[in-house]
Coordinates of C-alpha atoms in Angstrom, one line a residue:
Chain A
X8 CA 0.0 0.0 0.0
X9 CA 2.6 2.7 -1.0
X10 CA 2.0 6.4 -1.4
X11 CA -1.2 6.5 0.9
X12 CA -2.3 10.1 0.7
X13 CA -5.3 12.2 0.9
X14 CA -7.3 10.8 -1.8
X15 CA -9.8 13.5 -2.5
X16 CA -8.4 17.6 -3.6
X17 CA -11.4 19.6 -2.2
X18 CA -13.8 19.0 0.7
X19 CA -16.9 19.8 -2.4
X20 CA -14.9 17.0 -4.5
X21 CA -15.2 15.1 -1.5
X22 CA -19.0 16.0 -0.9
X23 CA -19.7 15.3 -4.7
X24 CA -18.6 11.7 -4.7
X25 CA -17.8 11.6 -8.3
X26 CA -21.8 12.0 -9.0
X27 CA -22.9 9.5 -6.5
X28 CA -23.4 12.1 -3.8
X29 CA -26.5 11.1 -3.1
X30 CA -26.4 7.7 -2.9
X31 CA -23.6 7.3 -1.2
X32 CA -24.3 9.8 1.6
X33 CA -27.9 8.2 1.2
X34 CA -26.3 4.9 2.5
X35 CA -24.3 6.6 4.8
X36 CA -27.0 9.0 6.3
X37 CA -29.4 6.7 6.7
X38 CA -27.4 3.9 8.3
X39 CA -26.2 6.9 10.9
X40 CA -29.4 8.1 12.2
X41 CA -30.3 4.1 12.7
X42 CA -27.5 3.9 15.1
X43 CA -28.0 7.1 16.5
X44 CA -31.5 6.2 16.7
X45 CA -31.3 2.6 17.9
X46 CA -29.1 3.8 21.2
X47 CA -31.7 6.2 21.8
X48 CA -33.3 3.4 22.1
X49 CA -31.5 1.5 24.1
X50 CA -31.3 4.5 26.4
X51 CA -35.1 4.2 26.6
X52 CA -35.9 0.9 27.4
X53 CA -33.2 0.8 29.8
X54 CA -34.9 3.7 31.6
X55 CA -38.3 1.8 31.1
X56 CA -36.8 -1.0 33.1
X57 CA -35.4 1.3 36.0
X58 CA -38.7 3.2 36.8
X59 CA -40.5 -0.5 36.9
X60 CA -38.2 -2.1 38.9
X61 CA -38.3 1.3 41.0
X62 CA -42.5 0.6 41.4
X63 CA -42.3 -2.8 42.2
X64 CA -40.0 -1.6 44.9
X65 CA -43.1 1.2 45.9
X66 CA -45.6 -1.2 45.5
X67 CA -43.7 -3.7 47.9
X68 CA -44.0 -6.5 45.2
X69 CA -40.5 -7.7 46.0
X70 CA -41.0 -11.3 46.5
X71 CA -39.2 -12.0 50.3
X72 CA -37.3 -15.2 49.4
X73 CA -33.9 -15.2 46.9
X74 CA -34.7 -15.6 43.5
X75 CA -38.4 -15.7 42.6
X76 CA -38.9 -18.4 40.3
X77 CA -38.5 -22.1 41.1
X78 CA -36.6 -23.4 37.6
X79 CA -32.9 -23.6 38.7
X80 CA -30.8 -20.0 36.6
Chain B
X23 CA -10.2 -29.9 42.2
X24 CA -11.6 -26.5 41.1
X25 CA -14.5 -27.3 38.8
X26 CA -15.2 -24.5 36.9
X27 CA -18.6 -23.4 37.9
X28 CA -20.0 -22.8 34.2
X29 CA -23.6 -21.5 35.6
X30 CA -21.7 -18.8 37.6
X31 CA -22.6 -16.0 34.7
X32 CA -25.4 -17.7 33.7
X33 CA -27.4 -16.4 36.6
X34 CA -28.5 -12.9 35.6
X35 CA -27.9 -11.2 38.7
X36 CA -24.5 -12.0 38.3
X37 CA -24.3 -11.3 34.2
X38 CA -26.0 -7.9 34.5
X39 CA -23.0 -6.9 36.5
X40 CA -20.5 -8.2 33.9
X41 CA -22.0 -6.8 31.0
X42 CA -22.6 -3.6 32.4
X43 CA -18.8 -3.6 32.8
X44 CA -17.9 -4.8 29.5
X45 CA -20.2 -2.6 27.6
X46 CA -18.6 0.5 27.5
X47 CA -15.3 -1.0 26.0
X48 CA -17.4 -2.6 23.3
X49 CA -18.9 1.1 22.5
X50 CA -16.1 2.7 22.1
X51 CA -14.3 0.0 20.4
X52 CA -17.1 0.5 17.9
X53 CA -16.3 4.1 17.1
X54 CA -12.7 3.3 17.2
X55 CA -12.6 1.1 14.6
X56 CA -15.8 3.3 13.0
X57 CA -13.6 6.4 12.6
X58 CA -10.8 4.3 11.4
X59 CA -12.6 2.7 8.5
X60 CA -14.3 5.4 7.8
X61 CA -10.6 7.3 7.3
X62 CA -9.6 4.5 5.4
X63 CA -12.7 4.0 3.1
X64 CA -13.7 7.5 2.2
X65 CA -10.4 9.4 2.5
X66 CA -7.2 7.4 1.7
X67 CA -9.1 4.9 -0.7
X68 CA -8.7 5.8 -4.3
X69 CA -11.8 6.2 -6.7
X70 CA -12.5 2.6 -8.2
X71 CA -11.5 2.7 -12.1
X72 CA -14.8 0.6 -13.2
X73 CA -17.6 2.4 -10.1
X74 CA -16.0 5.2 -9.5
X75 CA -16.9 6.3 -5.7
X76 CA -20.2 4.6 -6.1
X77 CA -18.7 1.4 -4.7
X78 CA -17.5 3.4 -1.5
X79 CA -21.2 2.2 0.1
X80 CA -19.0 -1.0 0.4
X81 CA -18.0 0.0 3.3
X82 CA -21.3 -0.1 5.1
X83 CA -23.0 -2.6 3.1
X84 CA -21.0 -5.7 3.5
X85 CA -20.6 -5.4 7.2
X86 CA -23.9 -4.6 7.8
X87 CA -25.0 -8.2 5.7
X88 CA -22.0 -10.0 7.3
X89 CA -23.4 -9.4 10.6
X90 CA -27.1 -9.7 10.0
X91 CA -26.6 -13.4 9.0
X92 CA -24.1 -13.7 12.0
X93 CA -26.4 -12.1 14.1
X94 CA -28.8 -14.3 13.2
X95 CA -26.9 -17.9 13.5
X96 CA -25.9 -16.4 17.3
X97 CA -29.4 -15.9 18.0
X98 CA -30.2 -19.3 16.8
X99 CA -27.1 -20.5 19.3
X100 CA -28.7 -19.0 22.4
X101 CA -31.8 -20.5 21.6
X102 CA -30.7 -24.1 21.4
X103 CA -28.6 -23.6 24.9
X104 CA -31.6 -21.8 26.4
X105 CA -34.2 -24.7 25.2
X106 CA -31.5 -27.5 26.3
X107 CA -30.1 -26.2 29.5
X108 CA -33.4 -24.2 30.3
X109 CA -31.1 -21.1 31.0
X110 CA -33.7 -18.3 30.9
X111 CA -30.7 -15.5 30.3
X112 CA -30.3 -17.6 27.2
X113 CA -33.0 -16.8 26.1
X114 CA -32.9 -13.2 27.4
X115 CA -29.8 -13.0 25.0
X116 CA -32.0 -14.3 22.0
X117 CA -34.3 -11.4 22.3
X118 CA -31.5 -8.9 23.1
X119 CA -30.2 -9.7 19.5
X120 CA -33.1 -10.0 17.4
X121 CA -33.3 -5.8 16.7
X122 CA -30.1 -5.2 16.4
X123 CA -29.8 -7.5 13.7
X124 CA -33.2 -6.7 12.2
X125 CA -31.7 -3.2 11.6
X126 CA -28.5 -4.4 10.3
X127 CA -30.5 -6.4 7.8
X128 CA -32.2 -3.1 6.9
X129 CA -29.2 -1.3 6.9
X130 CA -27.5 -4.1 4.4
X131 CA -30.9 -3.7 1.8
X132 CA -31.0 -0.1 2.0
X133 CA -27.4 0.4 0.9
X134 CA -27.9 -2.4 -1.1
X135 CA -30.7 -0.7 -3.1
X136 CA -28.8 2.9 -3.3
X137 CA -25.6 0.7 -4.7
X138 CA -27.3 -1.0 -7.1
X139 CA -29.7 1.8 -8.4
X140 CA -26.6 3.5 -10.3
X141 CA -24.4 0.3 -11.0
X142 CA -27.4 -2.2 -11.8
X143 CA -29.8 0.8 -12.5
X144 CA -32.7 -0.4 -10.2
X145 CA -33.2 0.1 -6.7
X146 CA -34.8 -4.1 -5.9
X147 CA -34.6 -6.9 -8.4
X148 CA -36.1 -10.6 -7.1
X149 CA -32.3 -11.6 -7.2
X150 CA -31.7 -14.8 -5.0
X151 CA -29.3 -13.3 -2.4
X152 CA -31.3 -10.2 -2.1
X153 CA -34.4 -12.3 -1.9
X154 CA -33.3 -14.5 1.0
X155 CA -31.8 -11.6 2.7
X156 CA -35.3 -10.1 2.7
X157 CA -36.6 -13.7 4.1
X158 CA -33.9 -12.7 6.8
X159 CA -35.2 -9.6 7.8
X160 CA -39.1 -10.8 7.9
X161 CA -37.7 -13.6 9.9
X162 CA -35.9 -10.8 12.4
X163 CA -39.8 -9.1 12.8
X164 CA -41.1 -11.9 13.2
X165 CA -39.3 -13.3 15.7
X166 CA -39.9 -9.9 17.6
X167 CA -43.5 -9.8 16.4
X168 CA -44.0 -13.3 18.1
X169 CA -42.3 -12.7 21.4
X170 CA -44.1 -9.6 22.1
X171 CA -47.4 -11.2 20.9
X172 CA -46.8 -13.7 24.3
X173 CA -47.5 -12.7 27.5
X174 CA -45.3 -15.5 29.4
X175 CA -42.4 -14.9 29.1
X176 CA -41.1 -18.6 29.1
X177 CA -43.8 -19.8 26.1
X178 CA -42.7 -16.4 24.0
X179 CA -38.9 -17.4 24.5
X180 CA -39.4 -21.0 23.9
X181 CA -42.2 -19.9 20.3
X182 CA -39.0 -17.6 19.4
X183 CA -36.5 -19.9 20.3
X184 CA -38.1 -22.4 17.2
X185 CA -38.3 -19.1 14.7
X186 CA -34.5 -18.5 15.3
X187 CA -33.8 -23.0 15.3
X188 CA -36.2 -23.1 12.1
X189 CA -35.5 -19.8 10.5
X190 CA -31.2 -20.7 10.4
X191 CA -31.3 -22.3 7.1
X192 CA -31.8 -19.3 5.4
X193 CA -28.3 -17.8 6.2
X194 CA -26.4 -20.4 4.5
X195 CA -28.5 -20.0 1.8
X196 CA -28.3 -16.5 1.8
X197 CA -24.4 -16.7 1.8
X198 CA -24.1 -19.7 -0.8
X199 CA -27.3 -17.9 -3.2
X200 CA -24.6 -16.3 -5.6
X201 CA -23.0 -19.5 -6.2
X202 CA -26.0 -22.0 -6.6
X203 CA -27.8 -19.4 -8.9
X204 CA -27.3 -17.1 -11.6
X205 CA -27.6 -14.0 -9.5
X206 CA -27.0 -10.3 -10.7
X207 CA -25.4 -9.9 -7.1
X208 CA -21.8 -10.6 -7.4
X209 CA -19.8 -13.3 -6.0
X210 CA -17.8 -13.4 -2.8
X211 CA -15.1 -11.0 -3.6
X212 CA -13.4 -12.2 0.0
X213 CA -13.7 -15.8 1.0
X214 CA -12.0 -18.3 3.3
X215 CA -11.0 -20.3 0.3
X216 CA -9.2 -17.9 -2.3
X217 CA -7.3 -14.4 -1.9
X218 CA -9.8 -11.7 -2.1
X219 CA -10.0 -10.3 -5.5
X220 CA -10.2 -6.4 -3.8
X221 CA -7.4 -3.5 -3.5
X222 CA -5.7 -4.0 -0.2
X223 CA -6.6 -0.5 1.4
X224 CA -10.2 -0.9 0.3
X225 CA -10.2 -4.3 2.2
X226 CA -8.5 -3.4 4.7
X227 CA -11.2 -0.3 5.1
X228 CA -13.7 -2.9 4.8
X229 CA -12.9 -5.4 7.4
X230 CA -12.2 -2.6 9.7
X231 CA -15.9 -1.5 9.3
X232 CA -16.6 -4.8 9.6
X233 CA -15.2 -5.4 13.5
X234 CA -16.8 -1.8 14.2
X235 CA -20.3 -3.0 13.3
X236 CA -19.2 -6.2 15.7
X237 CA -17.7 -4.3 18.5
X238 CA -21.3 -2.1 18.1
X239 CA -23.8 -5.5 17.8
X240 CA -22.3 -6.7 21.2
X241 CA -22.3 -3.1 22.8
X242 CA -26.2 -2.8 21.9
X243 CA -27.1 -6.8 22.4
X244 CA -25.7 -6.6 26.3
X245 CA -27.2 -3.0 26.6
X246 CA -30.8 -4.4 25.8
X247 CA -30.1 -7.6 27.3
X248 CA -29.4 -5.5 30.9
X249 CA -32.6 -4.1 30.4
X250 CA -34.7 -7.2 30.0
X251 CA -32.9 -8.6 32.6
X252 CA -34.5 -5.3 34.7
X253 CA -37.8 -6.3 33.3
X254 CA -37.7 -9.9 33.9
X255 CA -36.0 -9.4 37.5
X256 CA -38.2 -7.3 38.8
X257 CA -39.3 -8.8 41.7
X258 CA -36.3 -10.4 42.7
X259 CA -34.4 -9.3 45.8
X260 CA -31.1 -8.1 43.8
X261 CA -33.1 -6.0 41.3
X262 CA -34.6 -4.3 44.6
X263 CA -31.5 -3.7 46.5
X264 CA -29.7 -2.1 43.3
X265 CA -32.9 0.4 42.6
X266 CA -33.0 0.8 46.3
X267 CA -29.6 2.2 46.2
X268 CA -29.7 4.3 43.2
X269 CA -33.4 5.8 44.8

């Protein structure tokens, strides 16, 4: 791999693509804001899970024995 | 003699601890490797002589397929220990997967689409490998669609525990669909078997990618899988003491 160097001249040469501007930062883009969007979601649910462990807690649900179901984990 | 006490992280209590370690190193592994093949792929790689900088989706669509039929075969792996050691965290691991690889799969046929509308000149054709990769992502929904459609837990992990068993022998078939039929999709330009016919910074680029969407499928696979653990836990003593001392 000899004389690596800066590939593109121009940041708009870079932006341009050589035409395909649009579907390669299509690709690119849209697979972004899925990761973006999937930790979001992630933050979420883990959040979800807090505040219902945190009412079971309230609601004194919290079984008084270890463990609480009888299959062996 | 010191057995080793396999079940040790099997118990959730004691996994939701581990993972909630190891998931910040997986995370930023991701975007280490991320930026890195990113630098590689859309700033050092030269302009392909035949695609031009079309093919520079490469570097998101082939790791995102790589690891939606590797997601898959995992999920399928957790199933068979969950249904033969009845290991519920098994199972718990199975679910944790499923949309994270649903969205890869999406990822992989979106690119897929925008690669192929300027090199092929349509965005789907009812080509074998994109066919069965489209099986793949129906079988990701439905294997969430089926599990959330249960209200026990244990009969939805055991119905999606057969989806991921039965719905396996697609990903071989995805994977060996451009050899066994005439398929517009191109063959395996990197295999186990042969060098790979690709420019060495441009696989390099790739591969690189290809550990960052790995490195990022385990980061969000534990992540969810802490939070079903919370869900499923609830009423267990050690899910109380740990929200009792964040309260």
């Amino acid at each position: 791999m000899t004389g690596i160097a800066m590939h593109w001249n121009s940041w708009s040469e870079f932006l341009h693509m050589g035409g395909y501007a649009f579907y390669v930062w299509g690709s690119y883009g849209v697979t972004a804001v899925l990761i973006v969007g999937e930790i979001l979601l992630l933050r979420a649910h883990r959040q979800k899970a807090l505040t219902l462990a945190k009412r079971t807690v309230k609601y004194g649900k919290v079984e008084k024995e270890e463990g609480n179901d009888e299959i062996a984990a | 003699m010191n057995s080793i006490n396999w079940y040790k992280y099997s118990s959730p209590a004691t996994f939701y601890g581990l993972a909630g370690k190891l998931i910040p190193w997986f995370y930023s592994a991701a975007a280490l490797f991320c930026v890195a093949g990113l630098y590689l792929g859309l700033v050092l790689a030269p302009t392909d002589f035949q695609q031009s900088d079309a093919y520079r989706i490469i570097f998101i669509h082939v790791p995102a397929a790589w690891m939606s039929m590797f997601i898959y075969v995992v999920m399928a792996c957790w199933a068979a220990l969950g249904l033969a050691f009845n290991t519920r965290l098994s199972f718990m691991m199975a679910s944790a997967l499923a949309p994270t690889g649903a969205m890869l799969t999406f990822v992989s046929l979106w690119t897929g689409a925008l690669w192929g509308k300027p090199t092929w000149g349509a965005w789907w054709v009812w080509d074998a490998r994109l066919t069965s990769e489209l099986i793949l992502f129906f079988l990701y929904l439905g294997f969430m669609a089926l599990q959330a459609a249960i209200d026990d837990p244990r009969r939805a992990d055991r119905a999606g525990a057969l989806i991921a068993l039965v719905g396996v022998v697609n990903v071989p078939i995805i994977y060996f669909s451009v050899r066994w039929w005439n398929t517009l999709h191109q063959g395996a330009s990197v295999s186990m078997t042969k060098a790979p016919s690709m420019a060495a910074i441009m696989l390099v680029g790739m591969l690189v990618m290809a550990l960052a969407a790995w490195m990022y499928a385990i980061a969000a696979a534990l992540s969810r899988a802490r939070s079903i653990i919370l869900e499923r836990e609830k009423n267990s003593q050690w899910v109380a003491q740990m929200v009792e001392a964040e309260v």
